Amino acid sequence: MRVFWASAAEQDRSAIMDYTRQGNPLAAIQLDELFAQWAARLAGHPLLGHAGLIPGTRELIPHEDYRLVYEVQSDTVWILALVQTARTWP
């Protein structure tokens, strides 16, 4: 199964990294690696997360502060958003 980040999710990821990097550059790198590792796991286990709040999506919590929202379409996992868990979603 292939895993792709939608442009909105890439923007979310970039914004998280930029914000985190300001206070702790090492933590930003570690957090980004964590997101990449969990996204890669979805290639082999696309149903790893739980049913999402938006119909047709699934959600995975790679870190207690972040929710990875994705959908599975045939042989592809699309990561749609990376949202802080403190934010109201959707």
PDB file of N, CA and C in Angstrom, residues 36-87:
ATOM      1  N   ALA A  36       6.661  10.590  10.436  1.00  0.00           N
ATOM      2  CA  ALA A  36       7.056   9.793   9.267  1.00  0.00           C
ATOM      3  C   ALA A  36       6.982   8.294   9.576  1.00  0.00           C
ATOM      4  N   GLN A  37       7.409   7.889  10.762  1.00  0.00           N
ATOM      5  CA  GLN A  37       7.369   6.473  11.142  1.00  0.00           C
ATOM      6  C   GLN A  37       5.943   5.950  11.201  1.00  0.00           C
ATOM      7  N   TRP A  38       5.043   6.720  11.819  1.00  0.00           N
ATOM      8  CA  TRP A  38       3.654   6.273  11.921  1.00  0.00           C
ATOM      9  C   TRP A  38       2.986   6.257  10.557  1.00  0.00           C
ATOM     10  N   ALA A  39       3.302   7.216   9.712  1.00  0.00           N
ATOM     11  CA  ALA A  39       2.747   7.222   8.350  1.00  0.00           C
ATOM     12  C   ALA A  39       3.233   5.991   7.589  1.00  0.00           C
ATOM     13  N   ALA A  40       4.492   5.638   7.752  1.00  0.00           N
ATOM     14  CA  ALA A  40       5.038   4.457   7.081  1.00  0.00           C
ATOM     15  C   ALA A  40       4.358   3.175   7.578  1.00  0.00           C
ATOM     16  N   ARG A  41       4.015   3.116   8.846  1.00  0.00           N
ATOM     17  CA  ARG A  41       3.320   1.937   9.390  1.00  0.00           C
ATOM     18  C   ARG A  41       1.965   1.732   8.717  1.00  0.00           C
ATOM     19  N   LEU A  42       1.346   2.822   8.317  1.00  0.00           N
ATOM     20  CA  LEU A  42       0.043   2.720   7.664  1.00  0.00           C
ATOM     21  C   LEU A  42       0.120   1.984   6.330  1.00  0.00           C
ATOM     22  N   ALA A  43       1.278   1.959   5.711  1.00  0.00           N
ATOM     23  CA  ALA A  43       1.437   1.238   4.443  1.00  0.00           C
ATOM     24  C   ALA A  43       1.152  -0.250   4.639  1.00  0.00           C
ATOM     25  N   GLY A  44       1.584  -0.796   5.743  1.00  0.00           N
ATOM     26  CA  GLY A  44       1.362  -2.213   6.020  1.00  0.00           C
ATOM     27  C   GLY A  44       0.120  -2.509   6.833  1.00  0.00           C
ATOM     28  N   HIS A  45      -0.363  -1.487   7.529  1.00  0.00           N
ATOM     29  CA  HIS A  45      -1.512  -1.662   8.428  1.00  0.00           C
ATOM     30  C   HIS A  45      -2.449  -0.461   8.297  1.00  0.00           C
ATOM     31  N   PRO A  46      -3.144  -0.335   7.179  1.00  0.00           N
ATOM     32  CA  PRO A  46      -3.957   0.863   6.941  1.00  0.00           C
ATOM     33  C   PRO A  46      -5.124   1.040   7.900  1.00  0.00           C
ATOM     34  N   LEU A  47      -5.532  -0.006   8.591  1.00  0.00           N
ATOM     35  CA  LEU A  47      -6.644   0.109   9.536  1.00  0.00           C
ATOM     36  C   LEU A  47      -6.153   0.257  10.975  1.00  0.00           C
ATOM     37  N   LEU A  48      -4.900   0.629  11.135  1.00  0.00           N
ATOM     38  CA  LEU A  48      -4.278   0.775  12.445  1.00  0.00           C
ATOM     39  C   LEU A  48      -5.013   1.787  13.327  1.00  0.00           C
ATOM     40  N   GLY A  49      -5.438   2.879  12.751  1.00  0.00           N
ATOM     41  CA  GLY A  49      -6.152   3.901  13.509  1.00  0.00           C
ATOM     42  C   GLY A  49      -7.600   3.515  13.725  1.00  0.00           C
ATOM     43  N   HIS A  50      -8.315   4.362  14.428  1.00  0.00           N
ATOM     44  CA  HIS A  50      -9.737   4.114  14.684  1.00  0.00           C
ATOM     45  C   HIS A  50     -10.587   4.921  13.707  1.00  0.00           C
ATOM     46  N   ALA A  51     -11.859   4.580  13.623  1.00  0.00           N
ATOM     47  CA  ALA A  51     -12.774   5.309  12.738  1.00  0.00           C
ATOM     48  C   ALA A  51     -12.749   6.789  13.112  1.00  0.00           C
ATOM     49  N   GLY A  52     -12.679   7.631  12.092  1.00  0.00           N
ATOM     50  CA  GLY A  52     -12.588   9.067  12.320  1.00  0.00           C
ATOM     51  C   GLY A  52     -13.929   9.723  12.577  1.00  0.00           C
ATOM     52  N   LEU A  53     -13.876  10.955  13.049  1.00  0.00           N
ATOM     53  CA  LEU A  53     -15.085  11.726  13.295  1.00  0.00           C
ATOM     54  C   LEU A  53     -15.765  12.131  11.992  1.00  0.00           C
ATOM     55  N   ILE A  54     -14.993  12.262  10.933  1.00  0.00           N
ATOM     56  CA  ILE A  54     -15.545  12.561   9.608  1.00  0.00           C
ATOM     57  C   ILE A  54     -15.753  11.222   8.904  1.00  0.00           C
ATOM     58  N   PRO A  55     -16.972  10.958   8.444  1.00  0.00           N
ATOM     59  CA  PRO A  55     -17.239   9.667   7.784  1.00  0.00           C
ATOM     60  C   PRO A  55     -16.237   9.373   6.654  1.00  0.00           C
ATOM     61  N   GLY A  56     -15.772   8.126   6.635  1.00  0.00           N
ATOM     62  CA  GLY A  56     -14.825   7.695   5.617  1.00  0.00           C
ATOM     63  C   GLY A  56     -13.373   7.907   5.980  1.00  0.00           C
ATOM     64  N   THR A  57     -13.123   8.545   7.124  1.00  0.00           N
ATOM     65  CA  THR A  57     -11.740   8.767   7.545  1.00  0.00           C
ATOM     66  C   THR A  57     -11.392   7.872   8.723  1.00  0.00           C
ATOM     67  N   ARG A  58     -10.114   7.804   8.988  1.00  0.00           N
ATOM     68  CA  ARG A  58      -9.596   7.114  10.165  1.00  0.00           C
ATOM     69  C   ARG A  58      -8.649   8.087  10.853  1.00  0.00           C
ATOM     70  N   GLU A  59      -8.412   7.849  12.142  1.00  0.00           N
ATOM     71  CA  GLU A  59      -7.535   8.720  12.916  1.00  0.00           C
ATOM     72  C   GLU A  59      -6.540   7.888  13.715  1.00  0.00           C
ATOM     73  N   LEU A  60      -5.350   8.413  13.799  1.00  0.00           N
ATOM     74  CA  LEU A  60      -4.258   7.761  14.514  1.00  0.00           C
ATOM     75  C   LEU A  60      -3.607   8.822  15.393  1.00  0.00           C
ATOM     76  N   ILE A  61      -3.247   8.467  16.590  1.00  0.00           N
ATOM     77  CA  ILE A  61      -2.592   9.405  17.513  1.00  0.00           C
ATOM     78  C   ILE A  61      -1.110   9.006  17.613  1.00  0.00           C
ATOM     79  N   PRO A  62      -0.242   9.599  16.770  1.00  0.00           N
ATOM     80  CA  PRO A  62       1.180   9.248  16.816  1.00  0.00           C
ATOM     81  C   PRO A  62       1.910   9.859  18.010  1.00  0.00           C
ATOM     82  N   HIS A  63       1.314  10.897  18.582  1.00  0.00           N
ATOM     83  CA  HIS A  63       1.863  11.609  19.732  1.00  0.00           C
ATOM     84  C   HIS A  63       0.669  12.148  20.501  1.00  0.00           C
ATOM     85  N   GLU A  64       0.764  12.213  21.800  1.00  0.00           N
ATOM     86  CA  GLU A  64      -0.395  12.624  22.603  1.00  0.00           C
ATOM     87  C   GLU A  64      -0.959  13.994  22.218  1.00  0.00           C
ATOM     88  N   ASP A  65      -0.160  14.813  21.562  1.00  0.00           N
ATOM     89  CA  ASP A  65      -0.606  16.154  21.189  1.00  0.00           C
ATOM     90  C   ASP A  65      -1.102  16.270  19.749  1.00  0.00           C
ATOM     91  N   TYR A  66      -0.997  15.189  18.968  1.00  0.00           N
ATOM     92  CA  TYR A  66      -1.332  15.290  17.544  1.00  0.00           C
ATOM     93  C   TYR A  66      -2.177  14.124  17.058  1.00  0.00           C
ATOM     94  N   ARG A  67      -3.083  14.435  16.157  1.00  0.00           N
ATOM     95  CA  ARG A  67      -3.978  13.462  15.531  1.00  0.00           C
ATOM     96  C   ARG A  67      -3.687  13.462  14.029  1.00  0.00           C
ATOM     97  N   LEU A  68      -3.445  12.293  13.490  1.00  0.00           N
ATOM     98  CA  LEU A  68      -3.208  12.124  12.064  1.00  0.00           C
ATOM     99  C   LEU A  68      -4.513  11.604  11.449  1.00  0.00           C
ATOM    100  N   VAL A  69      -5.098  12.366  10.561  1.00  0.00           N
ATOM    101  CA  VAL A  69      -6.371  12.021   9.934  1.00  0.00           C
ATOM    102  C   VAL A  69      -6.077  11.511   8.527  1.00  0.00           C
ATOM    103  N   TYR A  70      -6.623  10.342   8.197  1.00  0.00           N
ATOM    104  CA  TYR A  70      -6.328   9.765   6.889  1.00  0.00           C
ATOM    105  C   TYR A  70      -7.517   8.987   6.362  1.00  0.00           C
ATOM    106  N   GLU A  71      -7.441   8.650   5.084  1.00  0.00           N
ATOM    107  CA  GLU A  71      -8.444   7.789   4.470  1.00  0.00           C
ATOM    108  C   GLU A  71      -7.743   6.757   3.608  1.00  0.00           C
ATOM    109  N   VAL A  72      -8.387   5.628   3.463  1.00  0.00           N
ATOM    110  CA  VAL A  72      -7.850   4.530   2.656  1.00  0.00           C
ATOM    111  C   VAL A  72      -8.687   4.445   1.387  1.00  0.00           C
ATOM    112  N   GLN A  73      -8.001   4.507   0.237  1.00  0.00           N
ATOM    113  CA  GLN A  73      -8.666   4.384  -1.061  1.00  0.00           C
ATOM    114  C   GLN A  73      -7.951   3.292  -1.852  1.00  0.00           C
ATOM    115  N   SER A  74      -8.599   2.189  -2.047  1.00  0.00           N
ATOM    116  CA  SER A  74      -8.058   0.989  -2.717  1.00  0.00           C
ATOM    117  C   SER A  74      -6.667   0.666  -2.186  1.00  0.00           C
ATOM    118  N   ASP A  75      -5.608   0.944  -2.922  1.00  0.00           N
ATOM    119  CA  ASP A  75      -4.251   0.584  -2.477  1.00  0.00           C
ATOM    120  C   ASP A  75      -3.449   1.790  -2.001  1.00  0.00           C
ATOM    121  N   THR A  76      -4.142   2.860  -1.599  1.00  0.00           N
ATOM    122  CA  THR A  76      -3.466   4.093  -1.198  1.00  0.00           C
ATOM    123  C   THR A  76      -4.031   4.621   0.116  1.00  0.00           C
ATOM    124  N   VAL A  77      -3.123   5.078   0.972  1.00  0.00           N
ATOM    125  CA  VAL A  77      -3.495   5.782   2.189  1.00  0.00           C
ATOM    126  C   VAL A  77      -3.195   7.258   1.948  1.00  0.00           C
ATOM    127  N   TRP A  78      -4.206   8.090   2.101  1.00  0.00           N
ATOM    128  CA  TRP A  78      -4.049   9.538   1.967  1.00  0.00           C
ATOM    129  C   TRP A  78      -4.097  10.172   3.341  1.00  0.00           C
ATOM    130  N   ILE A  79      -2.994  10.788   3.744  1.00  0.00           N
ATOM    131  CA  ILE A  79      -2.975  11.526   4.999  1.00  0.00           C
ATOM    132  C   ILE A  79      -3.565  12.899   4.686  1.00  0.00           C
ATOM    133  N   LEU A  80      -4.668  13.208   5.335  1.00  0.00           N
ATOM    134  CA  LEU A  80      -5.434  14.410   5.012  1.00  0.00           C
ATOM    135  C   LEU A  80      -5.111  15.599   5.900  1.00  0.00           C
ATOM    136  N   ALA A  81      -4.796  15.329   7.165  1.00  0.00           N
ATOM    137  CA  ALA A  81      -4.546  16.424   8.108  1.00  0.00           C
ATOM    138  C   ALA A  81      -3.725  15.918   9.286  1.00  0.00           C
ATOM    139  N   LEU A  82      -3.020  16.827   9.894  1.00  0.00           N
ATOM    140  CA  LEU A  82      -2.283  16.573  11.126  1.00  0.00           C
ATOM    141  C   LEU A  82      -2.731  17.677  12.076  1.00  0.00           C
ATOM    142  N   VAL A  83      -3.506  17.312  13.091  1.00  0.00           N
ATOM    143  CA  VAL A  83      -4.211  18.286  13.915  1.00  0.00           C
ATOM    144  C   VAL A  83      -3.801  18.135  15.374  1.00  0.00           C
ATOM    145  N   GLN A  84      -3.653  19.255  16.060  1.00  0.00           N
ATOM    146  CA  GLN A  84      -3.393  19.190  17.496  1.00  0.00           C
ATOM    147  C   GLN A  84      -4.619  18.600  18.186  1.00  0.00           C
ATOM    148  N   THR A  85      -4.383  17.697  19.120  1.00  0.00           N
ATOM    149  CA  THR A  85      -5.488  17.051  19.810  1.00  0.00           C
ATOM    150  C   THR A  85      -6.269  18.043  20.674  1.00  0.00           C
ATOM    151  N   ALA A  86      -5.659  19.152  21.064  1.00  0.00           N
ATOM    152  CA  ALA A  86      -6.347  20.157  21.870  1.00  0.00           C
ATOM    153  C   ALA A  86      -7.371  20.941  21.042  1.00  0.00           C
ATOM    154  N   ARG A  87      -7.210  20.937  19.730  1.00  0.00           N
ATOM    155  CA  ARG A  87      -8.143  21.658  18.862  1.00  0.00           C
ATOM    156  C   ARG A  87      -9.429  20.882  18.686  1.00  0.00           C
TER     157      ARG A  87
END
